[in-house]
């Protein structure tokens, strides 16, 4: 559209044409406001995380206002097909320019709708593990046990293998202990069950000790006990220390790896 066409368009505007457009705009603004309120109510009743509310509402607002502008322009006699085409080209160019950012947005929508984890859960995403502190539009932030912050792009998080250690509310502590072949099995079981009597250890299911494996220098036992997800590390470290204390109290040795070498003097002389 050249300058002459623009001048001709504005010159053709009359009160008779403007009044319907003004009514459309006023009614459209009221409808947009009403639809946004209804959309907010739907979001409130949904199971979506709060992080996504502002993003979805902004997208809905942009869509509604775009439709309103197109309707108003059409009522003025503007050929909206060319305008739609221009908007499509611009949208495509923008989407190609921010492809990675858009993939992260799609990833955040996937995470916040499928709910593989929530804020506060201890998770393992790929090779990274930590407590989920925030699920933003672009990144998922983890706080590790050693005080680091890991920012994982949502596109990576949505496609990675996710292990959620908090969703069940409890975790099993598995401790493998190797003891001497000379130690009686019942005596070892008694020591390990005594070590498992931690205040934060669950008694339902009760702690369990099984003979797991016969190794070169020791018999390996497995101590299994359950605890609340948030107490896992505290219980694991405390019980691991208690195992050594209980074994020492009963005179049960934890052997070093041994290698028997047989020496034949006759073969040496030959």
Tab-separated table of C-alpha atoms in Angstrom:
chain	number	residue	atom	x	y	z
A	1	UNK	CA	0.000	0.000	0.000
A	2	UNK	CA	1.550	3.311	-1.163
A	3	UNK	CA	1.165	6.785	0.355
A	4	UNK	CA	-1.611	7.745	-2.043
A	5	UNK	CA	-3.634	4.684	-1.099
A	6	UNK	CA	-3.192	5.473	2.595
A	7	UNK	CA	-4.395	9.070	2.062
A	8	UNK	CA	-7.355	7.813	0.053
A	9	UNK	CA	-8.246	5.330	2.803
A	10	UNK	CA	-8.274	7.967	5.567
A	11	UNK	CA	-10.171	10.394	3.339
A	12	UNK	CA	-12.897	7.793	2.881
A	13	UNK	CA	-13.471	7.444	6.601
A	14	UNK	CA	-16.791	8.843	7.661
A	15	UNK	CA	-18.708	8.922	10.906
A	16	UNK	CA	-21.031	6.284	9.493
A	17	UNK	CA	-18.049	3.926	9.060
A	18	UNK	CA	-16.345	4.804	12.333
A	19	UNK	CA	-19.329	4.303	14.652
A	20	UNK	CA	-19.666	0.530	13.976
A	21	UNK	CA	-15.890	0.128	14.340
A	22	UNK	CA	-15.904	1.975	17.655
A	23	UNK	CA	-18.759	-0.233	18.862
A	24	UNK	CA	-16.857	-3.341	17.744
A	25	UNK	CA	-13.733	-2.189	19.582
A	26	UNK	CA	-15.625	-1.327	22.789
A	27	UNK	CA	-17.623	-4.559	22.782
A	28	UNK	CA	-14.491	-6.488	21.806
A	29	UNK	CA	-12.510	-5.049	24.719
A	30	UNK	CA	-15.300	-6.033	27.103
A	31	UNK	CA	-15.383	-9.541	25.635
A	32	UNK	CA	-11.601	-9.863	25.875
A	33	UNK	CA	-11.743	-8.834	29.521
A	34	UNK	CA	-14.541	-11.325	30.200
A	35	UNK	CA	-12.797	-14.158	28.368
A	36	UNK	CA	-9.562	-13.504	30.233
A	37	UNK	CA	-11.432	-13.719	33.550
A	38	UNK	CA	-12.995	-17.013	32.487
A	39	UNK	CA	-9.584	-18.232	31.355
A	40	UNK	CA	-8.125	-17.305	34.759
A	41	UNK	CA	-10.838	-19.351	36.483
A	42	UNK	CA	-10.049	-22.344	34.289
A	43	UNK	CA	-6.368	-22.024	35.161
A	44	UNK	CA	-7.161	-21.765	38.862
A	45	UNK	CA	-9.176	-24.979	38.731
A	46	UNK	CA	-6.602	-26.820	36.664
A	47	UNK	CA	-3.660	-28.784	38.038
A	48	UNK	CA	-1.114	-26.622	36.264
A	49	UNK	CA	1.804	-25.174	38.193
A	50	UNK	CA	1.581	-21.478	39.041
A	51	UNK	CA	4.667	-20.900	36.895
A	52	UNK	CA	2.661	-21.394	33.713
A	53	UNK	CA	-0.224	-19.037	34.588
A	54	UNK	CA	1.411	-15.805	33.455
A	55	UNK	CA	2.772	-17.363	30.259
A	56	UNK	CA	-0.553	-18.892	29.185
A	57	UNK	CA	-2.485	-15.749	30.099
A	58	UNK	CA	-0.095	-13.581	28.064
A	59	UNK	CA	-0.460	-15.904	25.074
A	60	UNK	CA	-4.258	-15.836	25.356
A	61	UNK	CA	-4.296	-12.035	25.676
A	62	UNK	CA	-2.122	-11.649	22.547
A	63	UNK	CA	-4.377	-14.005	20.596
A	64	UNK	CA	-7.603	-12.241	21.607
A	65	UNK	CA	-6.276	-8.760	20.844
A	66	UNK	CA	-4.966	-9.938	17.470
A	67	UNK	CA	-8.411	-11.272	16.586
A	68	UNK	CA	-10.004	-7.996	17.725
A	69	UNK	CA	-7.639	-5.945	15.571
A	70	UNK	CA	-8.368	-8.108	12.533
A	71	UNK	CA	-12.148	-7.848	13.027
A	72	UNK	CA	-11.964	-4.073	13.475
A	73	UNK	CA	-9.751	-3.667	10.403
A	74	UNK	CA	-12.089	-5.839	8.351
A	75	UNK	CA	-15.078	-3.713	9.352
A	76	UNK	CA	-13.221	-0.660	8.014
A	77	UNK	CA	-12.842	-2.303	4.635
A	78	UNK	CA	-9.177	-3.231	5.063
A	79	UNK	CA	-8.114	-6.391	3.243
A	80	UNK	CA	-7.077	-8.493	6.236
A	81	UNK	CA	-5.798	-11.375	4.099
A	82	UNK	CA	-2.613	-9.468	3.354
A	83	UNK	CA	-2.340	-8.496	7.022
A	84	UNK	CA	-2.741	-12.133	8.081
A	85	UNK	CA	-0.085	-13.130	5.566
A	86	UNK	CA	2.309	-10.511	6.942
A	87	UNK	CA	1.644	-11.671	10.511
A	88	UNK	CA	2.269	-15.276	9.463
A	89	UNK	CA	5.607	-14.388	7.885
A	90	UNK	CA	6.636	-12.339	10.924
A	91	UNK	CA	5.577	-15.154	13.257
A	92	UNK	CA	7.576	-17.680	11.250
A	93	UNK	CA	10.663	-15.461	11.265
A	94	UNK	CA	10.398	-14.920	14.991
A	95	UNK	CA	9.861	-18.631	15.661
A	96	UNK	CA	12.959	-19.546	13.630
A	97	UNK	CA	15.025	-16.903	15.424
A	98	UNK	CA	13.993	-18.123	18.867
A	99	UNK	CA	13.691	-21.819	18.060
A	100	UNK	CA	15.676	-22.957	21.096
A	101	UNK	CA	13.716	-20.692	23.415
A	102	UNK	CA	10.434	-21.968	21.985
A	103	UNK	CA	11.542	-25.578	22.460
A	104	UNK	CA	12.205	-24.763	26.110
A	105	UNK	CA	8.731	-23.240	26.391
A	106	UNK	CA	7.207	-26.381	24.887
A	107	UNK	CA	9.306	-28.414	27.321
A	108	UNK	CA	7.996	-26.390	30.264
A	109	UNK	CA	4.413	-26.968	29.106
A	110	UNK	CA	5.143	-30.702	28.937
A	111	UNK	CA	6.662	-30.753	32.418
A	112	UNK	CA	3.896	-28.695	33.986
A	113	UNK	CA	1.086	-30.704	32.427
A	114	UNK	CA	2.467	-34.229	32.878
A	115	UNK	CA	3.767	-33.534	36.425
A	116	UNK	CA	6.831	-35.824	36.539
A	117	UNK	CA	7.975	-33.700	39.495
A	118	UNK	CA	6.982	-30.661	41.547
A	119	UNK	CA	8.870	-27.924	43.355
A	120	UNK	CA	10.466	-29.462	46.460
A	121	UNK	CA	10.935	-32.955	44.996
A	122	UNK	CA	14.354	-34.601	44.969
A	123	UNK	CA	14.889	-35.815	41.410
A	124	UNK	CA	17.491	-37.166	39.049
A	125	UNK	CA	17.288	-35.682	35.539
A	126	UNK	CA	19.753	-37.354	33.220
A	127	UNK	CA	23.081	-37.237	35.045
A	128	UNK	CA	22.088	-34.397	37.409
A	129	UNK	CA	20.312	-34.756	40.736
A	130	UNK	CA	19.000	-32.315	43.319
A	131	UNK	CA	15.936	-30.700	44.838
A	132	UNK	CA	13.650	-28.866	42.405
A	133	UNK	CA	13.599	-25.186	43.374
A	134	UNK	CA	11.843	-23.657	40.372
A	135	UNK	CA	10.242	-24.633	37.062
A	136	UNK	CA	10.386	-21.517	34.929
A	137	UNK	CA	9.373	-21.047	31.303
A	138	UNK	CA	12.919	-21.813	30.090
A	139	UNK	CA	14.764	-23.691	32.836
A	140	UNK	CA	14.288	-26.130	35.689
A	141	UNK	CA	16.477	-25.157	38.640
A	142	UNK	CA	17.921	-27.851	40.909
A	143	UNK	CA	19.680	-27.364	44.243
A	144	UNK	CA	22.267	-30.094	44.812
A	145	UNK	CA	23.190	-31.543	48.201
A	146	UNK	CA	26.646	-29.934	47.971
A	147	UNK	CA	25.283	-26.410	47.551
A	148	UNK	CA	25.312	-25.975	43.772
A	149	UNK	CA	22.568	-24.658	41.486
A	150	UNK	CA	21.960	-26.487	38.214
A	151	UNK	CA	19.858	-24.906	35.455
A	152	UNK	CA	18.537	-27.552	33.067
A	153	UNK	CA	16.858	-26.375	29.838
A	154	UNK	CA	13.260	-27.571	29.871
A	155	UNK	CA	13.644	-29.110	26.415
A	156	UNK	CA	16.394	-31.346	27.836
A	157	UNK	CA	14.467	-32.086	31.031
A	158	UNK	CA	11.309	-33.068	29.140
A	159	UNK	CA	13.196	-35.551	26.952
A	160	UNK	CA	15.527	-36.929	29.647
A	161	UNK	CA	15.083	-39.929	31.908
A	162	UNK	CA	13.576	-38.575	35.141
A	163	UNK	CA	13.777	-40.381	38.468
A	164	UNK	CA	11.635	-38.828	41.214
A	165	UNK	CA	12.746	-39.904	44.696
A	166	UNK	CA	10.078	-37.899	46.551
A	167	UNK	CA	6.823	-38.779	44.816
A	168	UNK	CA	6.219	-41.975	46.845
A	169	UNK	CA	6.932	-40.250	50.151
A	170	UNK	CA	9.444	-42.871	51.305
A	171	UNK	CA	12.734	-44.406	50.155
A	172	UNK	CA	14.547	-47.623	50.868
A	173	UNK	CA	18.067	-47.499	52.259
A	174	UNK	CA	20.227	-50.349	50.925
A	175	UNK	CA	23.518	-51.023	52.697
A	176	UNK	CA	25.895	-53.751	51.525
A	177	UNK	CA	28.188	-55.066	54.261
A	178	UNK	CA	30.953	-57.623	53.853
A	179	UNK	CA	31.904	-59.643	56.969
A	180	UNK	CA	34.232	-62.517	57.732
A	181	UNK	CA	33.335	-66.064	56.701
A	182	UNK	CA	33.856	-67.042	60.334
A	183	UNK	CA	31.016	-64.837	61.602
A	184	UNK	CA	27.768	-66.745	62.327
A	185	UNK	CA	24.903	-65.579	60.109
A	186	UNK	CA	22.461	-65.093	62.987
A	187	UNK	CA	24.979	-63.004	64.882
A	188	UNK	CA	25.543	-60.776	61.836
A	189	UNK	CA	21.799	-60.421	61.291
A	190	UNK	CA	21.331	-59.420	64.930
A	191	UNK	CA	24.032	-56.732	64.650
A	192	UNK	CA	22.644	-55.254	61.425
A	193	UNK	CA	19.057	-55.165	62.716
A	194	UNK	CA	20.293	-53.409	65.861
A	195	UNK	CA	22.058	-50.824	63.684
A	196	UNK	CA	18.804	-50.256	61.789
A	197	UNK	CA	16.959	-49.085	64.904
A	198	UNK	CA	17.136	-45.420	64.003
A	199	UNK	CA	14.393	-43.028	65.228
A	200	UNK	CA	13.574	-41.992	61.662
A	201	UNK	CA	13.574	-45.517	60.240
A	202	UNK	CA	10.123	-46.855	59.392
A	203	UNK	CA	8.977	-50.087	61.019
A	204	UNK	CA	6.360	-50.871	58.376
A	205	UNK	CA	7.819	-52.482	56.404
A	206	UNK	CA	10.318	-53.628	59.005
A	207	UNK	CA	14.081	-53.598	58.374
A	208	UNK	CA	15.316	-56.740	56.637
A	209	UNK	CA	18.718	-58.450	56.426
A	210	UNK	CA	19.533	-61.004	53.724
A	211	UNK	CA	22.694	-62.844	52.718
A	212	UNK	CA	23.387	-61.296	49.330
A	213	UNK	CA	26.572	-62.793	47.932
A	214	UNK	CA	29.654	-64.942	48.590
A	215	UNK	CA	32.707	-62.886	47.709
A	216	UNK	CA	36.415	-63.689	47.546
A	217	UNK	CA	37.283	-62.387	51.024
A	218	UNK	CA	33.911	-61.933	52.721
A	219	UNK	CA	30.249	-62.807	52.849
A	220	UNK	CA	28.143	-59.871	51.683
A	221	UNK	CA	24.929	-59.075	53.554
A	222	UNK	CA	22.288	-56.573	52.449
A	223	UNK	CA	20.511	-54.416	55.034
A	224	UNK	CA	17.262	-52.865	53.767
A	225	UNK	CA	15.219	-50.326	55.706
A	226	UNK	CA	12.663	-47.670	54.776
A	227	UNK	CA	12.530	-44.021	55.731
A	228	UNK	CA	10.732	-40.831	54.701
A	229	UNK	CA	12.132	-39.356	51.491
A	230	UNK	CA	13.366	-36.216	53.217
A	231	UNK	CA	15.268	-38.234	55.859
A	232	UNK	CA	17.055	-40.544	53.438
A	233	UNK	CA	20.600	-39.167	53.662
A	234	UNK	CA	20.478	-38.613	57.443
A	235	UNK	CA	19.293	-42.174	58.052
A	236	UNK	CA	21.723	-43.694	55.565
A	237	UNK	CA	24.781	-42.019	57.096
A	238	UNK	CA	23.696	-42.681	60.688
A	239	UNK	CA	22.868	-46.355	60.113
A	240	UNK	CA	26.073	-46.886	58.133
A	241	UNK	CA	28.046	-45.656	61.135
A	242	UNK	CA	25.933	-47.730	63.532
A	243	UNK	CA	26.714	-50.891	61.508
A	244	UNK	CA	30.432	-50.548	62.257
A	245	UNK	CA	29.708	-49.915	65.910
A	246	UNK	CA	27.413	-52.952	66.277
A	247	UNK	CA	29.783	-55.280	64.441
A	248	UNK	CA	32.721	-54.181	66.606
A	249	UNK	CA	30.666	-54.686	69.758
A	250	UNK	CA	30.036	-58.318	68.771
A	251	UNK	CA	33.568	-59.036	67.602
A	252	UNK	CA	32.548	-59.471	63.957
A	253	UNK	CA	35.383	-58.594	61.604
A	254	UNK	CA	35.103	-56.728	58.320
A	255	UNK	CA	37.971	-58.350	56.398
A	256	UNK	CA	40.353	-56.678	53.997
A	257	UNK	CA	40.590	-58.078	50.464
A	258	UNK	CA	42.989	-61.028	50.630
A	259	UNK	CA	45.126	-62.832	48.077
A	260	UNK	CA	46.685	-66.209	48.903
A	261	UNK	CA	50.059	-66.807	47.219
A	262	UNK	CA	51.521	-70.319	47.389
A	263	UNK	CA	55.299	-70.575	47.098
A	264	UNK	CA	56.974	-73.863	46.072
A	265	UNK	CA	60.736	-73.832	46.891
A	266	UNK	CA	61.394	-76.894	44.725
A	267	UNK	CA	60.098	-75.227	41.569
A	268	UNK	CA	62.303	-72.215	42.337
A	269	UNK	CA	65.433	-74.384	42.512
A	270	UNK	CA	64.636	-75.977	39.195
